[in-house]
Amino acid sequence: MKSIGLDTSGKMIVKGPQKAKGTLTVSGAKNAVLPIMGASLLTDDDIDLRNVPDLADVRTMIEILESAGKVIERFDDQLIIKSSGNINSEIPYEPVRKMRASFNVYGPLTLRNGYAKVALPGGCSIGARPVDFHLEGLKKLGIESTIEHGFVTSKLNNPNSFINISLPFPSVGATEHVLTTACLLEGVKTTITNCAIEPEVTDLVNFLNKMGAKITGGGTSILKIEGVKKLSGVKYTIIPDRIEAGTYIILGKLVGEKLTIKNVSAEHLNSLFSVFDNIGSPVDYDEKKREVKVAETLLNPLNSISMETAPFPGFPTDLQPQITTFLSLVPGRSTITETVFKSRFYHIDELNRMGAKIRVEDNTAIIEGVNKLSGAPVEATDLRAAAALLIAGLVAEGETIISNVDHIFRGYENIHEKLEQVGIELIYEK
Ligand code: UD1
């Protein structure tokens, strides 16, 4: 297996059908660690993070923090973020282009340096992803933004003492960005309503409070923040990745043979568990051990279903492509309505190349279950599409070659090695 780069469009070759047997352990959550790393810019003290996955996105965030003046040390799953003594608040296009979450350093850098200049995140294959909610929220915090030549430049004005921000949609990124920035507005009381309540947002709230922030309402849609003058260094352990866990559960339901998935937070995956209840294949979860035992379920009588993605606690859009692969093999007609990223359907044409029968009407995928998929050359357009195609390749008959597969390393730590450990054979070519 060759080493993984950040910008190469590798290929994965999968010969199906295969069986997965053994234990898969879920890593720390990508979407929790990224905003937490961004929030390290609020202090000059050392931040000591544990359960940090080694992902392309984490490396991109390291690059951004280093360009902002941080010094990073990494030992296995531990990441120590230190200050070099200087803060540079101009972040170039290249890392922001790779990963939208990098934009969330804009507010914190503005507070630390009085101004910031950060590239605007570009378009994304899963649909339009603007940052208007971020900029409107930050404006209420006193951060004036000007957009020019693809960069956003800020100017810090004196904020009001009491600020109310109501988000038009419970955006994960906007909630995290505004929340993080508000923590360091000394003496200012900010209330954010219609917040995202994804577990990763709550992890960020817990982290910030441990640094000395004064936030109440964590885990609810109303967050109240009383800004403080200074935040301190902390040690903090990142929550397990619910999307990685969900992906492996779906994989296990298609190709598992005595597969155990460890480090699963079931309280973050109720929506997936109820989807499998409705399909007629409940998830076998051991609460004490926090593990799932899963085996192939296609030979059981299964029900087709109608479902939709929604902000937490609804079904995550980040599992929509993977569950689509599963439903493509469930007899009858299933439907999935995508309400978060309305055009997140680029994996559908690729699944159809593998014999699935799916059509898209507006923001709904209509899936007519087939009894098998067959291997084909396909292309991954984003991280979760890559995971969906890999699962499809494992259950399909014959060879599947997934091009642009490197997307997968943005969100799945050592996926090829983890899968090899449960008996899956994959060939990765850079
Ligand atoms: C985060 C997750 C991503 C997940 C998504 C939805 C991270 C690093 N990424 O992305 O994996 O798929 O939540 O759960 O945590 N929107 C606007 N204007 C804005 C911001 C968002 O219109 O300023 C819209 C988006 O286009 C989208 C919806 O709001 O339709 C939700 O986006 P958001 O929750 O912000 O997603 P991200 O934070 O980018």
Tab-separated table of C-alpha atoms and ligand atoms in Angstrom:
chain	number	residue	atom	x	y	z
A	1	MET	CA	0.000	0.000	0.000
A	2	LYS	CA	1.455	3.385	-0.988
A	3	SER	CA	1.371	6.370	1.307
A	4	ILE	CA	-1.544	8.758	1.077
A	5	GLY	CA	-1.140	12.224	-0.370
A	6	LEU	CA	-3.433	15.191	-0.024
A	7	ASP	CA	-3.986	16.156	-3.608
A	8	THR	CA	-3.695	13.056	-5.717
A	9	SER	CA	-6.636	11.373	-7.287
A	10	GLY	CA	-5.910	7.761	-6.438
A	11	LYS	CA	-7.697	4.657	-7.582
A	12	MET	CA	-9.124	1.825	-5.549
A	13	ILE	CA	-9.700	-1.561	-7.091
A	14	VAL	CA	-12.171	-3.825	-5.319
A	15	LYS	CA	-13.064	-7.346	-6.367
A	16	GLY	CA	-16.480	-8.349	-5.060
A	17	PRO	CA	-18.286	-9.870	-3.428
A	18	GLN	CA	-16.191	-9.960	-0.240
A	19	LYS	CA	-16.842	-10.681	3.423
A	20	ALA	CA	-15.676	-8.673	6.464
A	21	LYS	CA	-14.870	-10.632	9.602
A	22	GLY	CA	-13.219	-9.337	12.788
A	23	THR	CA	-13.130	-5.979	14.571
A	24	LEU	CA	-13.183	-2.407	13.290
A	25	THR	CA	-12.490	0.409	15.761
A	26	VAL	CA	-13.990	3.836	15.148
A	27	SER	CA	-11.596	6.829	15.319
A	28	GLY	CA	-12.137	10.355	16.650
A	29	ALA	CA	-14.694	12.539	14.881
A	30	LYS	CA	-13.455	14.579	11.925
A	31	ASN	CA	-16.214	17.152	12.280
A	32	ALA	CA	-15.485	17.593	15.990
A	33	VAL	CA	-11.713	17.886	15.787
A	34	LEU	CA	-11.631	20.448	12.944
A	35	PRO	CA	-13.568	23.250	14.713
A	36	ILE	CA	-11.784	22.425	17.973
A	37	MET	CA	-8.411	22.826	16.250
A	38	GLY	CA	-9.660	26.137	14.814
A	39	ALA	CA	-10.683	27.279	18.311
A	40	SER	CA	-7.088	26.748	19.516
A	41	LEU	CA	-6.413	30.141	17.888
A	42	LEU	CA	-8.284	31.761	20.783
A	43	THR	CA	-5.347	31.161	23.153
A	44	ASP	CA	-1.544	31.214	23.244
A	45	ASP	CA	-1.498	28.365	25.770
A	46	ASP	CA	-0.869	24.755	24.765
A	47	ILE	CA	-3.826	22.684	23.584
A	48	ASP	CA	-3.419	18.930	24.025
A	49	LEU	CA	-5.916	16.876	22.014
A	50	ARG	CA	-6.414	13.106	22.168
A	51	ASN	CA	-8.280	10.694	19.890
A	52	VAL	CA	-7.326	12.867	16.902
A	53	PRO	CA	-7.755	10.916	13.661
A	54	ASP	CA	-5.006	11.036	11.040
A	55	LEU	CA	-7.045	12.394	8.153
A	56	ALA	CA	-6.269	14.537	5.134
A	57	ASP	CA	-8.616	17.219	6.551
A	58	VAL	CA	-6.773	17.246	9.876
A	59	ARG	CA	-3.499	17.705	7.973
A	60	THR	CA	-5.044	20.598	6.074
A	61	MET	CA	-6.102	22.202	9.364
A	62	ILE	CA	-2.560	21.685	10.700
A	63	GLU	CA	-1.268	23.537	7.609
A	64	ILE	CA	-3.663	26.410	8.323
A	65	LEU	CA	-2.757	26.631	12.005
A	66	GLU	CA	0.944	26.602	11.112
A	67	SER	CA	0.456	29.398	8.604
A	68	ALA	CA	-1.397	31.298	11.368
A	69	GLY	CA	1.626	30.960	13.683
A	70	LYS	CA	0.984	27.756	15.638
A	71	VAL	CA	3.529	24.994	16.157
A	72	ILE	CA	2.087	21.482	16.031
A	73	GLU	CA	3.420	18.239	17.450
A	74	ARG	CA	1.796	14.918	16.688
A	75	PHE	CA	2.293	11.577	18.513
A	76	ASP	CA	-0.091	8.828	17.375
A	77	ASP	CA	-3.581	10.107	18.196
A	78	GLN	CA	-2.297	13.048	20.251
A	79	LEU	CA	-1.983	16.532	18.800
A	80	ILE	CA	-0.302	19.339	20.726
A	81	ILE	CA	-0.900	22.857	19.465
A	82	LYS	CA	1.540	25.502	20.733
A	83	SER	CA	2.036	29.144	19.996
A	84	SER	CA	5.117	30.445	18.144
A	85	GLY	CA	4.553	33.873	19.676
A	86	ASN	CA	3.330	35.370	16.391
A	87	ILE	CA	-0.144	35.377	14.918
A	88	ASN	CA	-0.560	35.709	11.177
A	89	SER	CA	-4.163	36.335	10.280
A	90	GLU	CA	-3.883	36.028	6.482
A	91	ILE	CA	-4.777	32.555	5.262
A	92	PRO	CA	-4.112	31.722	1.584
A	93	TYR	CA	-6.513	30.107	-0.881
A	94	GLU	CA	-4.864	26.697	-1.175
A	95	PRO	CA	-5.821	25.114	2.187
A	96	VAL	CA	-9.241	26.799	2.252
A	97	ARG	CA	-9.909	25.424	-1.232
A	98	LYS	CA	-9.300	21.902	0.052
A	99	MET	CA	-11.630	22.139	2.979
A	100	ARG	CA	-14.497	24.442	3.774
A	101	ALA	CA	-14.160	23.967	7.542
A	102	SER	CA	-10.943	25.984	7.359
A	103	PHE	CA	-12.989	29.166	6.897
A	104	ASN	CA	-13.916	28.983	10.588
A	105	VAL	CA	-10.561	30.459	11.599
A	106	TYR	CA	-11.689	33.833	10.192
A	107	GLY	CA	-13.623	35.044	13.269
A	108	PRO	CA	-11.083	33.883	15.889
A	109	LEU	CA	-8.164	35.384	13.900
A	110	THR	CA	-10.003	38.700	13.622
A	111	LEU	CA	-10.380	38.850	17.403
A	112	ARG	CA	-6.756	37.927	18.055
A	113	ASN	CA	-5.231	40.305	15.479
A	114	GLY	CA	-7.848	43.003	14.967
A	115	TYR	CA	-8.325	41.900	11.371
A	116	ALA	CA	-8.065	38.811	9.162
A	117	LYS	CA	-7.878	38.018	5.468
A	118	VAL	CA	-9.060	34.516	4.594
A	119	ALA	CA	-9.826	33.000	1.196
A	120	LEU	CA	-13.500	32.329	0.515
A	121	PRO	CA	-14.211	28.606	0.336
A	122	GLY	CA	-14.907	27.535	-3.228
A	123	GLY	CA	-17.778	25.552	-4.665
A	124	CYS	CA	-18.238	21.964	-3.677
A	125	SER	CA	-19.469	18.923	-5.504
A	126	ILE	CA	-22.241	18.314	-2.972
A	127	GLY	CA	-23.971	21.586	-3.813
A	128	ALA	CA	-23.873	25.283	-3.092
A	129	ARG	CA	-22.244	25.968	0.253
A	130	PRO	CA	-22.218	29.704	0.874
A	131	VAL	CA	-20.949	31.417	4.046
A	132	ASP	CA	-23.604	34.127	4.281
A	133	PHE	CA	-24.914	32.897	7.676
A	134	HIS	CA	-21.351	33.017	9.019
A	135	LEU	CA	-20.760	36.580	7.821
A	136	GLU	CA	-24.171	37.863	8.992
A	137	GLY	CA	-23.621	36.361	12.452
A	138	LEU	CA	-20.091	37.747	12.691
A	139	LYS	CA	-21.357	41.187	11.630
A	140	LYS	CA	-23.599	41.240	14.680
A	141	LEU	CA	-20.508	40.435	16.752
A	142	GLY	CA	-18.873	43.598	15.368
A	143	ILE	CA	-16.897	41.988	12.548
A	144	GLU	CA	-17.355	43.911	9.311
A	145	SER	CA	-16.410	41.911	6.190
A	146	THR	CA	-15.424	42.973	2.701
A	147	ILE	CA	-15.235	40.458	-0.130
A	148	GLU	CA	-12.682	41.194	-2.847
A	149	HIS	CA	-10.677	39.024	-5.269
A	150	GLY	CA	-11.890	35.821	-3.603
A	151	PHE	CA	-10.839	36.859	-0.109
A	152	VAL	CA	-12.835	38.090	2.863
A	153	THR	CA	-11.169	40.831	4.877
A	154	SER	CA	-12.442	41.864	8.267
A	155	LYS	CA	-12.471	44.949	10.431
A	156	LEU	CA	-13.296	44.716	14.105
A	157	ASN	CA	-15.741	47.299	15.471
A	158	ASN	CA	-16.926	47.690	19.040
A	159	PRO	CA	-19.771	45.214	19.537
A	160	ASN	CA	-22.983	45.921	21.470
A	161	SER	CA	-23.156	44.538	25.014
A	162	PHE	CA	-26.137	42.311	24.223
A	163	ILE	CA	-26.306	40.499	20.897
A	164	ASN	CA	-29.062	38.260	19.521
A	165	ILE	CA	-28.363	36.134	16.469
A	166	SER	CA	-31.023	33.924	14.929
A	167	LEU	CA	-29.611	31.576	12.300
A	168	PRO	CA	-31.862	31.181	9.195
A	169	PHE	CA	-30.983	27.431	9.178
A	170	PRO	CA	-29.274	25.356	11.888
A	171	SER	CA	-25.976	25.421	9.988
A	172	VAL	CA	-23.248	23.412	11.710
A	173	GLY	CA	-20.399	25.580	10.450
A	174	ALA	CA	-22.123	28.923	11.134
A	175	THR	CA	-23.129	27.844	14.665
A	176	GLU	CA	-19.552	26.797	15.412
A	177	HIS	CA	-17.953	29.868	13.839
A	178	VAL	CA	-20.163	32.417	15.583
A	179	LEU	CA	-20.098	30.543	18.889
A	180	THR	CA	-16.300	30.257	18.940
A	181	THR	CA	-15.798	33.901	18.057
A	182	ALA	CA	-18.323	35.162	20.644
A	183	CYS	CA	-16.385	33.455	23.476
A	184	LEU	CA	-13.607	36.034	23.351
A	185	LEU	CA	-15.740	39.196	23.217
A	186	GLU	CA	-15.059	40.300	26.769
A	187	GLY	CA	-18.181	41.250	28.727
A	188	VAL	CA	-20.505	40.785	25.716
A	189	LYS	CA	-23.573	38.586	26.164
A	190	THR	CA	-24.515	36.774	22.947
A	191	THR	CA	-27.557	34.577	22.379
A	192	ILE	CA	-27.637	32.375	19.277
A	193	THR	CA	-30.967	30.763	18.388
A	194	ASN	CA	-31.811	28.059	15.865
A	195	CYS	CA	-28.358	26.573	16.473
A	196	ALA	CA	-27.213	23.267	15.047
A	197	ILE	CA	-27.299	20.600	17.774
A	198	GLU	CA	-25.053	18.047	16.077
A	199	PRO	CA	-22.923	16.150	18.649
A	200	GLU	CA	-19.815	17.776	17.155
A	201	VAL	CA	-21.185	21.236	18.058
A	202	THR	CA	-21.729	20.034	21.619
A	203	ASP	CA	-18.176	18.665	21.691
A	204	LEU	CA	-16.932	22.116	20.695
A	205	VAL	CA	-19.038	23.731	23.461
A	206	ASN	CA	-17.559	21.322	26.025
A	207	PHE	CA	-14.046	22.043	24.755
A	208	LEU	CA	-14.525	25.818	24.863
A	209	ASN	CA	-15.988	25.669	28.380
A	210	LYS	CA	-12.985	23.624	29.479
A	211	MET	CA	-10.788	26.437	28.100
A	212	GLY	CA	-12.656	28.844	30.384
A	213	ALA	CA	-15.451	30.030	28.093
A	214	LYS	CA	-18.870	30.767	29.598
A	215	ILE	CA	-21.385	29.003	27.368
A	216	THR	CA	-24.728	27.618	28.507
A	217	GLY	CA	-27.266	25.636	26.511
A	218	GLY	CA	-24.852	23.076	25.008
A	219	GLY	CA	-26.844	20.364	23.188
A	220	THR	CA	-29.859	22.681	22.707
A	221	SER	CA	-30.806	25.049	19.903
A	222	ILE	CA	-30.227	28.156	22.056
A	223	LEU	CA	-26.678	28.926	23.085
A	224	LYS	CA	-25.865	31.767	25.481
A	225	ILE	CA	-22.303	33.025	25.622
A	226	GLU	CA	-20.770	35.510	28.024
A	227	GLY	CA	-17.508	36.654	26.469
A	228	VAL	CA	-14.337	36.415	28.559
A	229	LYS	CA	-10.979	38.218	28.288
A	230	LYS	CA	-8.768	35.156	28.101
A	231	LEU	CA	-9.042	31.451	27.403
A	232	SER	CA	-6.530	28.887	28.632
A	233	GLY	CA	-4.843	25.720	27.432
A	234	VAL	CA	-6.541	22.343	28.029
A	235	LYS	CA	-6.295	18.618	27.513
A	236	TYR	CA	-9.307	17.299	25.644
A	237	THR	CA	-10.416	13.974	24.137
A	238	ILE	CA	-12.422	14.091	20.883
A	239	ILE	CA	-15.704	12.107	20.619
A	240	PRO	CA	-15.886	9.047	18.309
A	241	ASP	CA	-16.885	9.631	14.692
A	242	ARG	CA	-20.570	8.771	14.275
A	243	ILE	CA	-20.364	8.936	10.469
A	244	GLU	CA	-17.426	6.517	10.334
A	245	ALA	CA	-19.337	4.206	12.714
A	246	GLY	CA	-22.505	4.489	10.612
A	247	THR	CA	-20.576	3.768	7.419
A	248	TYR	CA	-19.092	0.583	8.919
A	249	ILE	CA	-22.503	-0.512	10.227
A	250	ILE	CA	-23.986	-0.138	6.721
A	251	LEU	CA	-20.973	-1.977	5.257
A	252	GLY	CA	-21.466	-4.754	7.827
A	253	LYS	CA	-25.148	-5.087	6.939
A	254	LEU	CA	-24.060	-5.830	3.351
A	255	VAL	CA	-20.833	-7.810	3.678
A	256	GLY	CA	-20.382	-8.531	7.407
A	257	GLU	CA	-19.678	-11.973	8.786
A	258	LYS	CA	-19.279	-11.732	12.558
A	259	LEU	CA	-18.104	-8.135	12.291
A	260	THR	CA	-17.693	-6.131	15.510
A	261	ILE	CA	-17.549	-2.340	15.426
A	262	LYS	CA	-16.034	-0.807	18.555
A	263	ASN	CA	-16.189	2.700	19.969
A	264	VAL	CA	-19.728	3.422	18.754
A	265	SER	CA	-21.744	6.247	20.363
A	266	ALA	CA	-25.265	4.913	19.856
A	267	GLU	CA	-26.760	8.096	21.329
A	268	HIS	CA	-25.444	9.886	18.211
A	269	LEU	CA	-26.819	7.287	15.797
A	270	ASN	CA	-30.468	6.858	16.822
A	271	SER	CA	-31.656	7.981	13.382
A	272	LEU	CA	-29.605	5.266	11.630
A	273	PHE	CA	-30.728	2.644	14.138
A	274	SER	CA	-34.395	3.535	13.540
A	275	VAL	CA	-33.904	3.368	9.770
A	276	PHE	CA	-32.635	-0.203	10.208
A	277	ASP	CA	-35.568	-0.954	12.568
A	278	ASN	CA	-37.943	0.195	9.818
A	279	ILE	CA	-36.091	-1.828	7.190
A	280	GLY	CA	-36.581	-4.863	9.442
A	281	SER	CA	-32.928	-5.420	10.372
A	282	PRO	CA	-32.343	-3.922	13.860
A	283	VAL	CA	-28.810	-2.961	14.881
A	284	ASP	CA	-27.350	-5.202	17.597
A	285	TYR	CA	-25.756	-2.708	20.026
A	286	ASP	CA	-24.109	-3.585	23.326
A	287	GLU	CA	-24.424	-0.477	25.468
A	288	LYS	CA	-21.861	-1.547	28.064
A	289	LYS	CA	-19.172	-2.342	25.539
A	290	ARG	CA	-20.270	0.461	23.188
A	291	GLU	CA	-19.974	-1.927	20.264
A	292	VAL	CA	-22.139	-3.163	17.410
A	293	LYS	CA	-22.181	-6.719	16.127
A	294	VAL	CA	-23.290	-6.850	12.527
A	295	ALA	CA	-23.697	-9.446	9.796
A	296	GLU	CA	-24.972	-9.503	6.246
A	297	THR	CA	-28.734	-9.069	6.238
A	298	LEU	CA	-29.777	-9.200	2.568
A	299	LEU	CA	-31.089	-12.757	2.781
A	300	ASN	CA	-33.622	-11.723	5.454
A	301	PRO	CA	-37.020	-10.313	4.500
A	302	LEU	CA	-36.476	-6.532	4.346
A	303	ASN	CA	-38.874	-3.605	3.940
A	304	SER	CA	-38.362	-0.762	1.496
A	305	ILE	CA	-38.677	2.623	3.225
A	306	SER	CA	-39.207	6.342	2.707
A	307	MET	CA	-36.812	8.566	4.592
A	308	GLU	CA	-35.223	11.995	4.572
A	309	THR	CA	-32.013	13.581	5.745
A	310	ALA	CA	-32.278	16.410	8.260
A	311	PRO	CA	-30.165	18.292	10.778
A	312	PHE	CA	-29.444	16.324	13.977
A	313	PRO	CA	-31.234	14.407	15.480
A	314	GLY	CA	-32.500	13.632	11.956
A	315	PHE	CA	-30.762	11.234	9.584
A	316	PRO	CA	-27.331	12.713	8.666
A	317	THR	CA	-26.770	13.853	5.102
A	318	ASP	CA	-23.239	12.443	5.531
A	319	LEU	CA	-24.708	8.903	5.584
A	320	GLN	CA	-27.124	9.452	2.695
A	321	PRO	CA	-24.869	8.072	-0.085
A	322	GLN	CA	-23.975	4.963	1.966
A	323	ILE	CA	-27.595	4.142	2.916
A	324	THR	CA	-28.530	4.675	-0.754
A	325	THR	CA	-26.132	1.854	-1.658
A	326	PHE	CA	-27.844	-0.338	0.938
A	327	LEU	CA	-31.384	0.524	-0.204
A	328	SER	CA	-30.446	-0.152	-3.833
A	329	LEU	CA	-30.431	-3.843	-2.819
A	330	VAL	CA	-33.646	-3.843	-0.746
A	331	PRO	CA	-36.657	-5.199	-2.693
A	332	GLY	CA	-39.364	-2.669	-3.557
A	333	ARG	CA	-39.299	1.099	-3.919
A	334	SER	CA	-37.496	3.206	-1.341
A	335	THR	CA	-37.154	6.975	-1.373
A	336	ILE	CA	-34.658	9.335	0.219
A	337	THR	CA	-35.295	13.066	0.313
A	338	GLU	CA	-32.188	15.174	0.815
A	339	THR	CA	-33.089	18.322	2.780
A	340	VAL	CA	-29.632	19.531	3.833
A	341	PHE	CA	-27.594	19.620	0.585
A	342	LYS	CA	-30.347	19.425	-1.992
A	343	SER	CA	-28.191	18.317	-4.914
A	344	ARG	CA	-26.059	15.763	-3.080
A	345	PHE	CA	-26.793	13.002	-5.595
A	346	TYR	CA	-23.679	12.686	-7.755
A	347	HIS	CA	-23.118	9.128	-6.495
A	348	ILE	CA	-26.428	8.017	-8.035
A	349	ASP	CA	-25.242	7.897	-11.659
A	350	GLU	CA	-22.222	5.895	-10.520
A	351	LEU	CA	-24.381	3.422	-8.560
A	352	ASN	CA	-26.580	3.088	-11.648
A	353	ARG	CA	-23.472	2.170	-13.645
A	354	MET	CA	-23.140	-0.717	-11.204
A	355	GLY	CA	-26.671	-1.937	-11.908
A	356	ALA	CA	-28.665	0.042	-9.330
A	357	LYS	CA	-32.032	1.461	-10.455
A	358	ILE	CA	-32.279	4.925	-9.007
A	359	ARG	CA	-33.693	8.135	-10.404
A	360	VAL	CA	-33.662	11.600	-8.918
A	361	GLU	CA	-36.699	13.871	-8.892
A	362	ASP	CA	-36.039	17.301	-7.379
A	363	ASN	CA	-34.294	16.487	-4.107
A	364	THR	CA	-35.595	12.929	-3.818
A	365	ALA	CA	-33.857	9.730	-4.917
A	366	ILE	CA	-36.335	7.045	-5.939
A	367	ILE	CA	-34.734	3.654	-5.569
A	368	GLU	CA	-36.135	0.468	-7.141
A	369	GLY	CA	-34.378	-2.377	-5.315
A	370	VAL	CA	-32.359	-4.762	-7.511
A	371	ASN	CA	-31.071	-8.190	-6.484
A	372	LYS	CA	-27.431	-7.565	-7.315
A	373	LEU	CA	-24.889	-4.925	-8.232
A	374	SER	CA	-22.093	-5.576	-10.702
A	375	GLY	CA	-18.578	-4.161	-10.630
A	376	ALA	CA	-17.784	-1.243	-12.952
A	377	PRO	CA	-15.379	1.678	-13.322
A	378	VAL	CA	-16.867	4.553	-11.298
A	379	GLU	CA	-15.785	7.961	-10.071
A	380	ALA	CA	-15.995	9.338	-6.541
A	381	THR	CA	-17.082	12.969	-6.452
A	382	ASP	CA	-16.822	13.573	-2.704
A	383	LEU	CA	-15.862	11.925	0.535
A	384	ARG	CA	-19.128	10.161	1.374
A	385	ALA	CA	-19.786	9.262	-2.278
A	386	ALA	CA	-16.410	7.500	-2.219
A	387	ALA	CA	-17.513	5.503	0.850
A	388	ALA	CA	-20.832	4.595	-0.808
A	389	LEU	CA	-19.036	3.356	-3.941
A	390	LEU	CA	-16.514	1.377	-1.921
A	391	ILE	CA	-19.353	-0.397	-0.074
A	392	ALA	CA	-21.079	-1.017	-3.414
A	393	GLY	CA	-17.847	-2.447	-4.842
A	394	LEU	CA	-17.550	-4.862	-1.912
A	395	VAL	CA	-21.047	-6.269	-2.386
A	396	ALA	CA	-21.040	-6.208	-6.206
A	397	GLU	CA	-20.016	-9.096	-8.424
A	398	GLY	CA	-16.743	-8.508	-10.271
A	399	GLU	CA	-14.252	-5.670	-10.342
A	400	THR	CA	-14.997	-2.084	-9.384
A	401	ILE	CA	-12.390	0.582	-10.027
A	402	ILE	CA	-13.098	3.758	-8.093
A	403	SER	CA	-11.238	6.749	-9.471
A	404	ASN	CA	-10.712	9.991	-7.519
A	405	VAL	CA	-10.940	7.806	-4.453
A	406	ASP	CA	-8.584	9.994	-2.405
A	407	HIS	CA	-11.618	11.928	-1.187
A	408	ILE	CA	-12.107	9.004	1.166
A	409	PHE	CA	-8.937	9.799	3.136
A	410	ARG	CA	-10.422	13.170	4.097
A	411	GLY	CA	-12.799	11.419	6.471
A	412	TYR	CA	-11.858	7.791	7.114
A	413	GLU	CA	-8.677	7.164	9.066
A	414	ASN	CA	-6.595	4.363	7.535
A	415	ILE	CA	-9.694	2.912	5.907
A	416	HIS	CA	-7.726	0.574	3.647
A	417	GLU	CA	-5.711	-0.792	6.592
A	418	LYS	CA	-8.780	-1.106	8.830
A	419	LEU	CA	-10.625	-3.010	6.104
A	420	GLU	CA	-7.611	-5.210	5.375
A	421	GLN	CA	-7.628	-6.180	9.059
A	422	VAL	CA	-11.166	-7.552	8.671
A	423	GLY	CA	-10.205	-9.592	5.637
A	424	ILE	CA	-11.110	-7.184	2.835
A	425	GLU	CA	-8.731	-7.065	-0.112
A	426	LEU	CA	-8.287	-3.710	-1.796
A	427	ILE	CA	-5.708	-2.377	-4.173
A	428	TYR	CA	-4.940	1.317	-3.800
A	429	GLU	CA	-3.005	3.031	-6.580
A	430	LYS	CA	-1.826	6.571	-6.237
B	1	UD1	C1	-21.017	20.392	8.242
B	1	UD1	C2	-20.182	19.138	8.181
B	1	UD1	C3	-20.591	18.288	6.975
B	1	UD1	C4	-22.082	18.007	7.025
B	1	UD1	C5	-22.882	19.292	7.212
B	1	UD1	C6	-24.359	19.038	7.456
B	1	UD1	C7	-18.096	19.825	9.175
B	1	UD1	C8	-16.642	20.106	9.004
B	1	UD1	N1	-18.777	19.516	8.060
B	1	UD1	O1	-20.778	21.130	7.063
B	1	UD1	O2	-19.852	17.084	7.017
B	1	UD1	O3	-22.484	17.417	5.819
B	1	UD1	O4	-22.391	20.021	8.354
B	1	UD1	O5	-24.539	18.217	8.559
B	1	UD1	O6	-18.604	19.841	10.287
B	1	UD1	N2	-25.695	27.227	4.404
B	1	UD1	C9	-25.961	28.476	3.858
B	1	UD1	N3	-25.200	29.542	4.295
B	1	UD1	C10	-24.227	29.417	5.229
B	1	UD1	C11	-23.958	28.139	5.771
B	1	UD1	C12	-24.706	27.060	5.343
B	1	UD1	O7	-26.837	28.632	3.021
B	1	UD1	O8	-23.574	30.421	5.585
B	1	UD1	C13	-26.497	26.058	3.954
B	1	UD1	C14	-25.651	25.058	3.187
B	1	UD1	O9	-25.563	25.390	1.823
B	1	UD1	C15	-26.419	23.761	3.408
B	1	UD1	C16	-26.967	23.934	4.832
B	1	UD1	O10	-26.920	25.327	5.108
B	1	UD1	O11	-27.483	23.632	2.508
B	1	UD1	C17	-26.211	23.159	5.893
B	1	UD1	O12	-24.847	23.485	5.852
B	1	UD1	P1	-23.938	23.468	7.154
B	1	UD1	O13	-24.684	22.838	8.285
B	1	UD1	O14	-23.389	24.826	7.350
B	1	UD1	O15	-22.773	22.480	6.713
B	1	UD1	P2	-21.233	22.648	6.990
B	1	UD1	O16	-20.991	23.302	8.305
B	1	UD1	O17	-20.578	23.229	5.785
